[in-house]
mmCIF file of C-alpha atoms and ligand atoms in Angstrom:
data_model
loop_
_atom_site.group_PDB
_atom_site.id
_atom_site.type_symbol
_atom_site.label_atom_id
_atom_site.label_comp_id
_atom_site.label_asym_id
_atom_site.label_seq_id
_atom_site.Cartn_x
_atom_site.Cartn_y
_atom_site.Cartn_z
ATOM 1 C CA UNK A 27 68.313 138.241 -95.338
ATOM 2 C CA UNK A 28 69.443 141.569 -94.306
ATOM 3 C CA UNK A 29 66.432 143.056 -96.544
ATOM 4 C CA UNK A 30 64.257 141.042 -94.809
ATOM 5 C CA UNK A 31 65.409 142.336 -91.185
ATOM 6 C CA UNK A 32 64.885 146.213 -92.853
ATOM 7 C CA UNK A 33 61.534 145.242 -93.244
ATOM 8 C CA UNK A 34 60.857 143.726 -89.805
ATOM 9 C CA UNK A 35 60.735 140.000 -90.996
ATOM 10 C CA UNK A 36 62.379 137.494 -89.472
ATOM 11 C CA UNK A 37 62.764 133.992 -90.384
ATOM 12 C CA UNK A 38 62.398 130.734 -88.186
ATOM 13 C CA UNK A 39 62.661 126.899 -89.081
ATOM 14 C CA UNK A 40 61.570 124.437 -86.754
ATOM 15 C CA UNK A 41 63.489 120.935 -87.794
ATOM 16 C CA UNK A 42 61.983 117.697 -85.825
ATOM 17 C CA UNK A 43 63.573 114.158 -85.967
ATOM 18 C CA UNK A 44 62.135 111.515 -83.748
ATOM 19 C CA UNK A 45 64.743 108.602 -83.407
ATOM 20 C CA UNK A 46 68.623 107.929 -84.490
ATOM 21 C CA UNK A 47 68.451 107.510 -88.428
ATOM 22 C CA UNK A 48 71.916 107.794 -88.937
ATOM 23 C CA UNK A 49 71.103 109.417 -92.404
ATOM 24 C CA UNK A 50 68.062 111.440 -90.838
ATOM 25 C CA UNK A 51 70.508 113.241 -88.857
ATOM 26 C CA UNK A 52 73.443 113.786 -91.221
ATOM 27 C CA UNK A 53 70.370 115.513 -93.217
ATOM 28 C CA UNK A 54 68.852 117.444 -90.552
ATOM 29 C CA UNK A 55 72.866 118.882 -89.387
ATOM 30 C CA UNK A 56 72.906 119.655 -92.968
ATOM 31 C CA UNK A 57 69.850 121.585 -92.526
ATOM 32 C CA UNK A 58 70.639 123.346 -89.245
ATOM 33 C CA UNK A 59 74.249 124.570 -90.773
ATOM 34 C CA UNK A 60 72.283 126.453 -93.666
ATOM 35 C CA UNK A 61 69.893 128.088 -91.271
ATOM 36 C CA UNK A 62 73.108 129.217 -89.505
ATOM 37 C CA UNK A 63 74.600 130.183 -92.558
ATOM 38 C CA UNK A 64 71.870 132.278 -93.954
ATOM 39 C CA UNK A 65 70.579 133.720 -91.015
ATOM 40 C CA UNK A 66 67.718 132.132 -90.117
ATOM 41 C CA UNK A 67 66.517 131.068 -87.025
ATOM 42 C CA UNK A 68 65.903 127.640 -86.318
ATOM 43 C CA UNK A 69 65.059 125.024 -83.727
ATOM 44 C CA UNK A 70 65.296 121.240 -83.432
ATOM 45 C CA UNK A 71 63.115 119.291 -81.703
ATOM 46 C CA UNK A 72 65.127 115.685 -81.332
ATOM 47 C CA UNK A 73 62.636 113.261 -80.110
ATOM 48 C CA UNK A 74 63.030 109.892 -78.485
ATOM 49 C CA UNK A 75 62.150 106.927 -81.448
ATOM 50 C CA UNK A 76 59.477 105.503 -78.378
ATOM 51 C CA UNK A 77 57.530 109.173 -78.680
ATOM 52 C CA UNK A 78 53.751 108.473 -79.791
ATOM 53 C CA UNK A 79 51.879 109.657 -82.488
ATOM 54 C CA UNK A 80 49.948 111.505 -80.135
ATOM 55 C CA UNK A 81 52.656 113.228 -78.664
ATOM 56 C CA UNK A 82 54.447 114.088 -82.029
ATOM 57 C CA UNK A 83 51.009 115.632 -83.368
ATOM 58 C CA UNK A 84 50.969 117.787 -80.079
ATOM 59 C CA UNK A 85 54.259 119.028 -80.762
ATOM 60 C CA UNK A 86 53.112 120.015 -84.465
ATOM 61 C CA UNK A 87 50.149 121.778 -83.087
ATOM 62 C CA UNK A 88 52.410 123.722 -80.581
ATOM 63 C CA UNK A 89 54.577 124.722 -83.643
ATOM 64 C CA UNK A 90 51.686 125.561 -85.705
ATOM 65 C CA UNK A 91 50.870 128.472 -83.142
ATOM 66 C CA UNK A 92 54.049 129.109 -82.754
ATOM 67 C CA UNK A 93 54.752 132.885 -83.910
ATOM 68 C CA UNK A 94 58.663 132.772 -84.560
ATOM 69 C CA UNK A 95 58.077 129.663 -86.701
ATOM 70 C CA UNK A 96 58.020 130.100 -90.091
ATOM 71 C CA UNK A 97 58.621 126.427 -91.555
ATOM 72 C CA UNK A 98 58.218 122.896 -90.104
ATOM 73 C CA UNK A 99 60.080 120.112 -91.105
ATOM 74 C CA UNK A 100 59.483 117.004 -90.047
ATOM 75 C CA UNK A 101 62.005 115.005 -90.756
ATOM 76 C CA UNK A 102 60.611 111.524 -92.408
ATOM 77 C CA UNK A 103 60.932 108.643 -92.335
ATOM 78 C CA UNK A 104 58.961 108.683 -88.900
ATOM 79 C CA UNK A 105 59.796 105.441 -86.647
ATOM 80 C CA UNK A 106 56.845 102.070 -87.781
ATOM 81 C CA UNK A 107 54.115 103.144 -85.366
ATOM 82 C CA UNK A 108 53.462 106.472 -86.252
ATOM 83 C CA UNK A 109 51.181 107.084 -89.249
ATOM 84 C CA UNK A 110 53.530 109.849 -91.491
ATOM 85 C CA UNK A 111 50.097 111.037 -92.777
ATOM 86 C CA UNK A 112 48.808 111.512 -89.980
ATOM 87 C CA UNK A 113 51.580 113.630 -88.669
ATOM 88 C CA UNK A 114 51.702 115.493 -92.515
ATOM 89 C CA UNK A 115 48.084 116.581 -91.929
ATOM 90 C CA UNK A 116 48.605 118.331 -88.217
ATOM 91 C CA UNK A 117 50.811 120.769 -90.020
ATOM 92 C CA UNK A 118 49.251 124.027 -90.840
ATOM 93 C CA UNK A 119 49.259 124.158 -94.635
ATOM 94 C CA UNK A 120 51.453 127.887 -94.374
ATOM 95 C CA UNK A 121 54.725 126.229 -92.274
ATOM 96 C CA UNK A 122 54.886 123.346 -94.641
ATOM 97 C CA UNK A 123 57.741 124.140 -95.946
ATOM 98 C CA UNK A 124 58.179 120.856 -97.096
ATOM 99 C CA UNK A 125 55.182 120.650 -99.214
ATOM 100 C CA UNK A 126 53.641 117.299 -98.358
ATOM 101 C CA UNK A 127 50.199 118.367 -97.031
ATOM 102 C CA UNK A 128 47.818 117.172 -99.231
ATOM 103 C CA UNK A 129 46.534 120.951 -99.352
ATOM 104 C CA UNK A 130 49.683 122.231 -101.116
ATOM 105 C CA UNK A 131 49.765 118.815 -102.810
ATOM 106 C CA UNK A 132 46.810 119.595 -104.814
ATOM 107 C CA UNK A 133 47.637 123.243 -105.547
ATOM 108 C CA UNK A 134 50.737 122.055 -107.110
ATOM 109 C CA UNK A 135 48.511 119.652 -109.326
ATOM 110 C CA UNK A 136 46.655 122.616 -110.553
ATOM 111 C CA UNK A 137 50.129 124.568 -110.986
ATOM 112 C CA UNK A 138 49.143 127.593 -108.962
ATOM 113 C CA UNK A 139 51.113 126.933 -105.519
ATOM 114 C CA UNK A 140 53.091 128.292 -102.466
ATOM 115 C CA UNK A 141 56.036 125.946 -102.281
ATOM 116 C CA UNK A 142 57.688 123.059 -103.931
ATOM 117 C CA UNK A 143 58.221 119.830 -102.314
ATOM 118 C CA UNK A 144 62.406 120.371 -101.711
ATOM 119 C CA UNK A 145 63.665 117.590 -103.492
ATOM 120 C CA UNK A 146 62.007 118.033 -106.796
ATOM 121 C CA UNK A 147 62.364 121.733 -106.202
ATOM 122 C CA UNK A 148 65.812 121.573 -106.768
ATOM 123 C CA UNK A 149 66.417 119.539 -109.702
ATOM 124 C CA UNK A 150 64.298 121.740 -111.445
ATOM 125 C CA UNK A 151 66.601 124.474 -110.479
ATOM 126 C CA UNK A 152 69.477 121.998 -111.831
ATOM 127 C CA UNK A 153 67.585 122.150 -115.027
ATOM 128 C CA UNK A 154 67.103 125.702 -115.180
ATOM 129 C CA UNK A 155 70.075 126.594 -114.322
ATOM 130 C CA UNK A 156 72.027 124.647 -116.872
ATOM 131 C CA UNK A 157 69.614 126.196 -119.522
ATOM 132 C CA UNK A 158 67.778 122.941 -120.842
ATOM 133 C CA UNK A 159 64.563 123.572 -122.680
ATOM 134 C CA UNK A 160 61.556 120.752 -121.611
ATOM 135 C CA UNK A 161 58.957 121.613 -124.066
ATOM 136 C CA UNK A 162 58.396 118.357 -126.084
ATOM 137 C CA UNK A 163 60.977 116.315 -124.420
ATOM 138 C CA UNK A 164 61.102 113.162 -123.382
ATOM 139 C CA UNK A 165 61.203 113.114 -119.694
ATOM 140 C CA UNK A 166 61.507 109.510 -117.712
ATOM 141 C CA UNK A 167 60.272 109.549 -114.074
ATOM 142 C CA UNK A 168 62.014 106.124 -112.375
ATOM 143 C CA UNK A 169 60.016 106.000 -109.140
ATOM 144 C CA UNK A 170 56.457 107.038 -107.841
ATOM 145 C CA UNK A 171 56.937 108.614 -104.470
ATOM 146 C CA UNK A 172 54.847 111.263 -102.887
ATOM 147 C CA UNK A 173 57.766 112.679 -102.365
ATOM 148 C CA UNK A 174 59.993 112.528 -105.110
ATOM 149 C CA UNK A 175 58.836 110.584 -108.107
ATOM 150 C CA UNK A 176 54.832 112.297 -108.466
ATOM 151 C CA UNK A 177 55.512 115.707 -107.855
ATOM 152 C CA UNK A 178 58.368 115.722 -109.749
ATOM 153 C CA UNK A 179 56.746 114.055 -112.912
ATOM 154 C CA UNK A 180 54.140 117.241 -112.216
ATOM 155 C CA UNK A 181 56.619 119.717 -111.939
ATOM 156 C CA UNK A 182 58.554 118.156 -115.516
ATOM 157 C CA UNK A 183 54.893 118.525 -116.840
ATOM 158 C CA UNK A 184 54.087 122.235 -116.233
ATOM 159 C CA UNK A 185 57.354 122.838 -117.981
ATOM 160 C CA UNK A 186 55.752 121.051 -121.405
ATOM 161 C CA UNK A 187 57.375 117.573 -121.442
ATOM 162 C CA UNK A 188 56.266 113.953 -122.359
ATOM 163 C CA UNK A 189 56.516 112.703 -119.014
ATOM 164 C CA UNK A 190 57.007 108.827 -118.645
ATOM 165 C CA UNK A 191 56.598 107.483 -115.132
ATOM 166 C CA UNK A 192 58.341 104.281 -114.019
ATOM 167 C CA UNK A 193 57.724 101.557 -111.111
ATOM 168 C CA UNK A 194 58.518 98.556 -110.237
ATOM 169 C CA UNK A 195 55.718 96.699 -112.146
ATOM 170 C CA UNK A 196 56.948 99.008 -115.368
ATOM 171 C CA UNK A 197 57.461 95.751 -118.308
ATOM 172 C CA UNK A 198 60.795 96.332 -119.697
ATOM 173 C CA UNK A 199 62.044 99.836 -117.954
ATOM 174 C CA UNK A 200 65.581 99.870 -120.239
ATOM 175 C CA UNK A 201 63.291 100.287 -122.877
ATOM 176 C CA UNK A 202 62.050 102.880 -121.610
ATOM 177 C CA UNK A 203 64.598 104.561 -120.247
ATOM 178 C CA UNK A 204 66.303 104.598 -123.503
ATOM 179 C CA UNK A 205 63.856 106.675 -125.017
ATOM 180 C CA UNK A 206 64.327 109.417 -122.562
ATOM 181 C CA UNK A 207 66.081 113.475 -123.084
ATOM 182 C CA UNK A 208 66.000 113.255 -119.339
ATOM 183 C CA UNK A 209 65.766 110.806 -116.715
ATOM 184 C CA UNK A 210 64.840 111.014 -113.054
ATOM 185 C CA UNK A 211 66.016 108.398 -110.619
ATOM 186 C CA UNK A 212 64.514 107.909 -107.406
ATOM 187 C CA UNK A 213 64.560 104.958 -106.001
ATOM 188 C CA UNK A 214 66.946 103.828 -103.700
ATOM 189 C CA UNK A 215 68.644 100.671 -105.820
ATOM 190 C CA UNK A 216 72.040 101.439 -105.205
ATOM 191 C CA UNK A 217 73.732 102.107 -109.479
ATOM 192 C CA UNK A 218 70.689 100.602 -110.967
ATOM 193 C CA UNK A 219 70.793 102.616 -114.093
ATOM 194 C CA UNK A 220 73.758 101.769 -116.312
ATOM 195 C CA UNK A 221 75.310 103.670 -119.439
ATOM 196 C CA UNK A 222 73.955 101.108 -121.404
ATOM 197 C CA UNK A 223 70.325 102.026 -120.961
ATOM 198 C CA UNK A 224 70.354 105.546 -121.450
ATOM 199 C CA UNK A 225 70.136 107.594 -124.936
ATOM 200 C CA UNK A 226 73.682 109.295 -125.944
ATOM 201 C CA UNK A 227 73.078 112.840 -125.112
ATOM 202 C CA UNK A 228 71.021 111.898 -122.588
ATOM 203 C CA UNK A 229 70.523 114.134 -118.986
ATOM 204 C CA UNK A 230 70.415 112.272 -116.243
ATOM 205 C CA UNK A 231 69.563 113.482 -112.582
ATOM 206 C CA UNK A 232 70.289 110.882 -109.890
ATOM 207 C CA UNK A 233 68.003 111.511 -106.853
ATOM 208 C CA UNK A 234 69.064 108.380 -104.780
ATOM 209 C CA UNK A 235 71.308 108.557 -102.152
ATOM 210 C CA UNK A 236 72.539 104.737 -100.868
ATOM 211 C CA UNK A 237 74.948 103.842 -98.695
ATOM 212 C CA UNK A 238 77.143 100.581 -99.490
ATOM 213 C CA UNK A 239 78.530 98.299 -97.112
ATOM 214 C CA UNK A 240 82.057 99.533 -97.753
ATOM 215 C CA UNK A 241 80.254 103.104 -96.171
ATOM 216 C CA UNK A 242 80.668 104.521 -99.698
ATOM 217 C CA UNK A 243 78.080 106.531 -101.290
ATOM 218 C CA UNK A 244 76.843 106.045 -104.642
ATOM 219 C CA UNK A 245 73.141 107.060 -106.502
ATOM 220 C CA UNK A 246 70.942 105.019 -108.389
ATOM 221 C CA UNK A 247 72.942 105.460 -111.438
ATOM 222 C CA UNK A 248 76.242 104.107 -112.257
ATOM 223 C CA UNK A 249 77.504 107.416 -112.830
ATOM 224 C CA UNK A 250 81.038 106.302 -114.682
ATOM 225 C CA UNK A 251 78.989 104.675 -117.644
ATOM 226 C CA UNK A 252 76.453 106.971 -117.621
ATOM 227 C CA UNK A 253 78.593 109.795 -118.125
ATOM 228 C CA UNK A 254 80.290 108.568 -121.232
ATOM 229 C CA UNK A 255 77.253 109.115 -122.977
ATOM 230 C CA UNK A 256 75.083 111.553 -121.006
ATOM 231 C CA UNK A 257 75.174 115.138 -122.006
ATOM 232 C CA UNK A 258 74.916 115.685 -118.214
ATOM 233 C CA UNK A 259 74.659 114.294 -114.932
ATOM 234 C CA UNK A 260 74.394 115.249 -111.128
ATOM 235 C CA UNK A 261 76.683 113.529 -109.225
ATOM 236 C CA UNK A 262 76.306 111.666 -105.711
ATOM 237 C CA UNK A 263 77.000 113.086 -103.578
ATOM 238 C CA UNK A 264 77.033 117.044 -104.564
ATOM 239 C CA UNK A 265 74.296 116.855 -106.316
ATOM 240 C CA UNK A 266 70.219 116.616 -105.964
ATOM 241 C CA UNK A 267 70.996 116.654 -102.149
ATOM 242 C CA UNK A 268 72.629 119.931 -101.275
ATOM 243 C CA UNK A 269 69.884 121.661 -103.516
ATOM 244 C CA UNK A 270 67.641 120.259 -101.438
ATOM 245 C CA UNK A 271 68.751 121.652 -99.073
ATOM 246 C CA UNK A 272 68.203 125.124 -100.833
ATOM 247 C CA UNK A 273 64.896 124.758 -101.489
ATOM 248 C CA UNK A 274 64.160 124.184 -97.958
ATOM 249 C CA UNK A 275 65.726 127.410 -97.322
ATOM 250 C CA UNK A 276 63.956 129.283 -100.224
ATOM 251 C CA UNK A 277 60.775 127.826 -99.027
ATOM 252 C CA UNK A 278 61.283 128.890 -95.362
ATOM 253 C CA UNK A 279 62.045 132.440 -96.761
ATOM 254 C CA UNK A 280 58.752 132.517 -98.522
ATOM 255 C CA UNK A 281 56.511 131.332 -95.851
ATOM 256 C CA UNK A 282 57.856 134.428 -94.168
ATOM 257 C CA UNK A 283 57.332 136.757 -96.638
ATOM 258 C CA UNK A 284 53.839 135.222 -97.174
ATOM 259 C CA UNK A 285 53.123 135.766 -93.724
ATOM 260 C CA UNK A 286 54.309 139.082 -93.372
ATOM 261 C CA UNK A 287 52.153 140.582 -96.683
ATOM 262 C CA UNK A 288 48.748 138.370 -94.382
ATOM 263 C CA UNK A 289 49.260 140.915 -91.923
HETATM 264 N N1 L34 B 312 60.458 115.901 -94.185
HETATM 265 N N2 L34 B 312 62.053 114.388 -94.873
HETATM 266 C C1 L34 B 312 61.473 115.588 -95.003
HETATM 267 N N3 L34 B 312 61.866 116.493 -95.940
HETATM 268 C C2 L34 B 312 62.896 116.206 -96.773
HETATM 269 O O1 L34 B 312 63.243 117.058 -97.729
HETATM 270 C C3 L34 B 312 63.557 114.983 -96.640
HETATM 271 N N4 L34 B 312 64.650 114.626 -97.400
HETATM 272 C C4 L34 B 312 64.785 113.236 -97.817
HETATM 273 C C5 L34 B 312 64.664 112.367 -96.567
HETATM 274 N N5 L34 B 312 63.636 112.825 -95.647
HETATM 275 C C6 L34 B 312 63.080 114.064 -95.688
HETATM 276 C C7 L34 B 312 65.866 115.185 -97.299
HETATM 277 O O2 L34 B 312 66.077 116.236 -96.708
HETATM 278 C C8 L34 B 312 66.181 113.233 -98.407
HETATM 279 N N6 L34 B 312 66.791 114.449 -97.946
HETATM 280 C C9 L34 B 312 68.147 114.781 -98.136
HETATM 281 C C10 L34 B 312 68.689 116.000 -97.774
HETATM 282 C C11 L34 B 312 70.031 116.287 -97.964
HETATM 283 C C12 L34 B 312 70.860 115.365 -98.500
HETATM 284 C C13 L34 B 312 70.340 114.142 -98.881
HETATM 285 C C14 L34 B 312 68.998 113.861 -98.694
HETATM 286 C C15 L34 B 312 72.311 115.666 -98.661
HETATM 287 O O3 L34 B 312 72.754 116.709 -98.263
HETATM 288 N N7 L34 B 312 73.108 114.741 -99.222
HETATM 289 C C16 L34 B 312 74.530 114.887 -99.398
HETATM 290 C C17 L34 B 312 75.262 113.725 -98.795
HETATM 291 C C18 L34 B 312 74.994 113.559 -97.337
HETATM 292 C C19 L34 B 312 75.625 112.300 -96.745
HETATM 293 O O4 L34 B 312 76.852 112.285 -96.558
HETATM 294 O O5 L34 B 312 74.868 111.355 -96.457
HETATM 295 C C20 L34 B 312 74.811 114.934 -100.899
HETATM 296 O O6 L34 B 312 75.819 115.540 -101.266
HETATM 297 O O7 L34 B 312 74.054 114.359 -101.653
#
């Protein structure tokens, strides 16, 4: 970061939440406190859950021109009456640090893109990071998100694996989990995936974050059988979700830098 202020860039991050999601706002803390960290600048923009659509997409626009901004995040879910897509498509395709306009959507289909969405952004790092070759392997996507589950399966494609992906109207998904090197899970049933379903050897990256009525955190694998036989796994919490966080970072950074060689 101090490079960056050598060369006259700085960095800014504008974080919106509109509402009290208890989990939206440990998240966006979590997101402010790396800013800090790191030494970028950021602002929140903590909006009533009544706001409008209308309002929210006025905000957006205001950030869009906005010349400190870098990144905006909006943080989703969005309260019922507001259309997410809506609200995804009013941000300017060069703050979306988030990568969910449908602009940077489709460059990452054609594998020539800006930024990652965060999520999948950082269990690819995971991957990389513990040195695990992709080509050829057997790769099982549980869960079809925008979010998580497609770009993800897109992301574990570029790299040159069989990808797999699973849904709730997948016929016998055990069966298919079993065959997997690697296995994605992302969808928010709290220890759904169970030692007994995966392949010894197996890697398996948790994505789901649930919260059970005892207030105790768990992912959407049951991580003590999985682990007897996995040759790896991310835990829950510490895993997928700080990285994350990282991305978001990295991808703020680079919207910067982006900007800057425009000019
Ligand atoms: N716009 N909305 C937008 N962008 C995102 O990238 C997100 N996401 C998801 C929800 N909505 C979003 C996040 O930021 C999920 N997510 C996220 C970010 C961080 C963490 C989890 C999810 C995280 O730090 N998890 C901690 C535990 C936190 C806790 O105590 O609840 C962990 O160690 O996994």
């Amino acid at each position: 970061m101090a490079k960056l202020k050598d060369e006259g860039i700085s960095v800014g991050l504008a974080v919106v939440i509109v509402g009290d999601d208890p989990a939206s706002r440990v998240y966006v803390n979590s997101k402010k406190r790396a800013c800090e960290e790191i030494g970028i600048y950021s602002e929140e923009y903590a909006l009533k859950g009544e706001t409008t659509q209308e309002e929210l997409i006025e905000l957006v626009k205001k950030l869009n021109e906005k010349d400190d901004i870098n990144g905006i995040l909006v943080q989703l879910p969005l309260p019922r009456h507001i259309d997410e897509e809506a609200v995804i498509n009013a941000i300017s395709p060069e703050k979306d640090v988030d990568a969910f306009h449908p602009v940077n959507v489709g460059k990452i289909m054609i594998g020539n893109y800006d930024f990652l969405p965060c999520t999948p952004a950082g269990v690819m790092e995971l991957i990389a990071e513990s040195e695990i070759d992709l080509a050829g392997k057997e790769c099982v996507v549980v869960g079809r998100s925008n979010i998580v589950g497609k770009p993800m399966s897109m992301l574990l494609l570029h790299k040159n694996a069989t990808v797999t992906i699973c849904h709730s109207k997948t016929k016998n998904l055990p069966k298919v989990i079993k065959r997997a090197d690697l296995v994605v899970v992302a969808v928010g049933r709290p220890e759904m995936v169970t030692g007994d379903m995966i392949k010894e050897g197996a890697v398996v990256i948790d994505v789901g974050i649930n919260r059970l009525e005892n207030k105790k955190l768990v992912g959407d694998a049951h991580f003590e059988s999985c682990k007897e036989k996995a040759a790896a796994i991310t835990p829950v919490p510490g895993g997928v979700g700080p990285m994350t966080i990282a991305m978001l970072m990295k991808n703020t950074v680079k919207s910067a830098k982006l900007k800057a060689g425009r000019k």
